[in-house]
């Protein structure tokens, strides 16, 4: 396979990595932000993951989630996001000619999120968090349990999705603070 890659550092410090596949008919745009659960304080456990969810709730440039999803799908496929311990990724598979439009869409979500409908996303994230517990309320997720045993005093020992008490109290100002600190070059 003929792959050509290049790393470019913009004047603001942002690194852009391009991998060209000349014969490809599809393209993938990925934005990796250097923030995940390992960089959260105990008071912010789960804020990176909640923020990732909120990026899809509308932007100044592209409006509400329905409009964003329609645009994303018209360019190729649905937008996806995921948060890990080390980073947060937003990705979009597109038809190769639509890569520039995809970049505009993703940039709009990342640069100017509206943070609309926090309560709906909070409920979704809390449901994800509850998957780590059995019907008696005991945490049973092996990944979290083993990491907590290995790193009891570190954010590496907390679940990526966050702690229920934190998830219940985060507000838009917490999201804006976290976004301003981490979603920049």
Coordinates of C-alpha atoms in Angstrom, one line a residue:
X1 CA 0.0 0.0 0.0
X2 CA 1.4 3.4 -1.0
X3 CA 1.2 5.7 2.1
X4 CA 2.7 9.1 2.4
X5 CA 2.7 10.9 5.7
X6 CA 3.6 14.3 6.8
X7 CA 3.6 16.2 10.1
X8 CA 3.0 19.9 10.0
X9 CA 3.1 22.2 13.1
X10 CA 0.9 25.3 12.7
X11 CA 2.0 28.6 14.1
X12 CA -0.3 28.1 17.1
X13 CA 1.4 24.8 18.0
X14 CA -1.3 22.5 16.7
X15 CA 0.1 19.4 15.0
X16 CA -1.5 18.2 11.8
X17 CA -0.7 14.7 10.6
X18 CA -1.7 13.7 7.1
X19 CA -1.5 10.3 5.6
X20 CA -2.2 10.2 1.9
X21 CA -3.6 7.1 0.3
X22 CA -3.8 8.1 -3.4
X23 CA -6.0 5.1 -4.4
X24 CA -8.5 5.4 -1.6
X25 CA -12.1 6.5 -2.2
X26 CA -12.7 7.2 1.5
X27 CA -11.0 9.5 4.0
X28 CA -10.9 9.7 7.7
X29 CA -10.6 12.9 9.7
X30 CA -9.5 12.4 13.3
X31 CA -9.0 15.0 15.9
X32 CA -7.2 13.8 19.0
X33 CA -7.3 16.1 22.0
X34 CA -4.7 15.5 24.8
X35 CA -7.2 15.1 27.6
X36 CA -8.7 12.1 29.2
X37 CA -9.5 10.7 32.6
X38 CA -5.8 10.5 33.7
X39 CA -5.7 14.3 33.6
X40 CA -8.7 14.9 35.7
X41 CA -8.8 15.8 39.4
X42 CA -11.1 13.8 41.7
X43 CA -13.6 16.6 41.5
X44 CA -13.6 16.4 37.7
X45 CA -13.8 12.6 37.3
X46 CA -15.7 12.0 34.1
X47 CA -15.7 15.6 32.8
X48 CA -13.6 14.8 29.7
X49 CA -16.1 12.1 28.7
X50 CA -19.2 14.3 29.3
X51 CA -17.5 17.1 27.3
X52 CA -17.0 14.7 24.4
X53 CA -20.7 13.9 24.5
X54 CA -21.6 17.6 24.6
X55 CA -19.6 18.4 21.5
X56 CA -22.3 16.7 19.5
X57 CA -25.1 18.7 21.0
X58 CA -24.7 21.7 18.6
X59 CA -22.3 24.3 17.5
X60 CA -22.6 28.0 16.6
X61 CA -21.7 27.1 13.0
X62 CA -23.9 24.1 12.4
X63 CA -26.9 24.3 14.8
X64 CA -28.6 21.5 16.6
X65 CA -27.7 17.8 16.7
X66 CA -30.2 16.8 14.0
X67 CA -28.6 19.2 11.5
X68 CA -25.1 18.1 12.5
X69 CA -26.0 14.4 12.0
X70 CA -27.7 15.1 8.6
X71 CA -24.6 17.0 7.4
X72 CA -22.2 14.4 8.7
X73 CA -24.1 11.6 7.0
X74 CA -24.4 13.5 3.7
X75 CA -20.6 13.7 3.7
X76 CA -20.0 10.0 4.3
X77 CA -20.9 8.5 7.7
X78 CA -21.9 9.5 11.2
X79 CA -19.5 11.3 13.5
X80 CA -18.1 9.4 16.3
X81 CA -16.3 10.3 19.5
X82 CA -14.5 8.4 22.3
X83 CA -12.7 9.3 25.4
X84 CA -9.8 7.3 26.8
X85 CA -7.5 7.8 29.7
X86 CA -5.0 9.7 27.6
X87 CA -7.1 11.5 24.9
X88 CA -10.4 12.3 23.4
X89 CA -11.0 11.6 19.7
X90 CA -13.5 12.9 17.3
X91 CA -13.6 11.0 14.0
X92 CA -15.5 11.1 10.7
X93 CA -15.2 8.7 7.8
X94 CA -16.1 10.5 4.6
X95 CA -16.1 10.2 0.9
X96 CA -12.7 11.5 -0.2
X97 CA -14.0 14.6 -2.0
X98 CA -15.8 15.7 1.2
X99 CA -12.7 15.8 3.5
X100 CA -12.6 19.7 3.5
X101 CA -16.3 19.9 4.4
X102 CA -15.8 17.3 7.2
X103 CA -12.9 19.3 8.6
X104 CA -15.1 22.4 8.7
X105 CA -17.9 20.4 10.5
X106 CA -15.5 18.9 13.1
X107 CA -13.7 22.2 13.6
X108 CA -17.1 23.9 14.3
X109 CA -18.0 21.3 16.9
X110 CA -14.6 21.5 18.6
X111 CA -14.1 25.3 18.5
X112 CA -17.6 26.6 19.3
X113 CA -19.8 24.0 21.0
X114 CA -23.1 25.3 22.3
X115 CA -23.4 22.9 25.3
X116 CA -27.2 22.6 24.7
X117 CA -29.3 20.0 26.4
X118 CA -26.9 19.0 29.2
X119 CA -29.5 17.1 31.1
X120 CA -30.2 14.7 28.2
X121 CA -26.5 13.9 27.8
X122 CA -26.0 13.7 31.5
X123 CA -28.6 11.0 31.6
X124 CA -27.0 9.1 28.8
X125 CA -23.5 9.2 30.5
X126 CA -25.0 8.2 33.9
X127 CA -26.6 5.2 32.1
X128 CA -23.1 4.3 30.8
X129 CA -21.6 4.7 34.2
X130 CA -24.3 2.5 35.8
X131 CA -23.1 -0.4 33.5
X132 CA -20.1 -0.8 35.8
X133 CA -22.4 -1.8 38.7
X134 CA -24.4 -4.9 39.4
X135 CA -28.0 -4.9 40.6
X136 CA -26.9 -4.5 44.2
X137 CA -24.9 -1.4 43.5
X138 CA -21.5 -3.1 43.6
X139 CA -18.9 -2.1 41.0
X140 CA -18.1 -5.1 38.9
X141 CA -16.2 -3.6 35.9
X142 CA -12.9 -5.5 35.7
X143 CA -11.1 -2.7 34.0
X144 CA -11.9 -0.1 36.7
X145 CA -11.4 -2.6 39.5
X146 CA -8.0 -3.7 38.3
X147 CA -6.9 -0.1 37.6
X148 CA -8.2 1.0 41.0
X149 CA -6.2 -1.8 42.7
X150 CA -3.0 -0.8 40.7
X151 CA -3.4 3.0 41.1
X152 CA -5.6 3.7 44.1
X153 CA -4.5 7.3 44.5
X154 CA -4.2 8.2 40.8
X155 CA -6.7 9.3 38.2
X156 CA -5.6 6.1 36.3
X157 CA -7.7 4.2 38.9
X158 CA -10.9 6.1 38.1
X159 CA -13.4 5.0 35.4
X160 CA -13.2 7.0 32.2
X161 CA -17.0 7.6 32.3
X162 CA -16.6 9.2 35.7
X163 CA -18.0 8.9 39.1
X164 CA -21.8 9.2 39.7
X165 CA -21.5 12.0 42.2
X166 CA -19.4 14.1 39.9
X167 CA -21.6 13.4 36.9
X168 CA -24.7 14.6 38.8
X169 CA -23.2 18.0 39.6
X170 CA -21.3 19.1 36.5
X171 CA -22.8 22.2 34.9
X172 CA -22.2 24.2 31.8
X173 CA -19.5 26.3 33.5
X174 CA -17.5 23.2 34.3
X175 CA -17.8 22.2 30.6
X176 CA -16.7 25.6 29.5
X177 CA -13.7 25.6 31.9
X178 CA -12.6 22.1 30.8
X179 CA -13.0 23.0 27.1
X180 CA -11.1 26.3 27.4
X181 CA -8.2 24.5 29.2
X182 CA -7.8 21.5 26.9
X183 CA -9.3 22.2 23.5
X184 CA -6.6 24.5 22.4
X185 CA -3.2 24.3 20.7

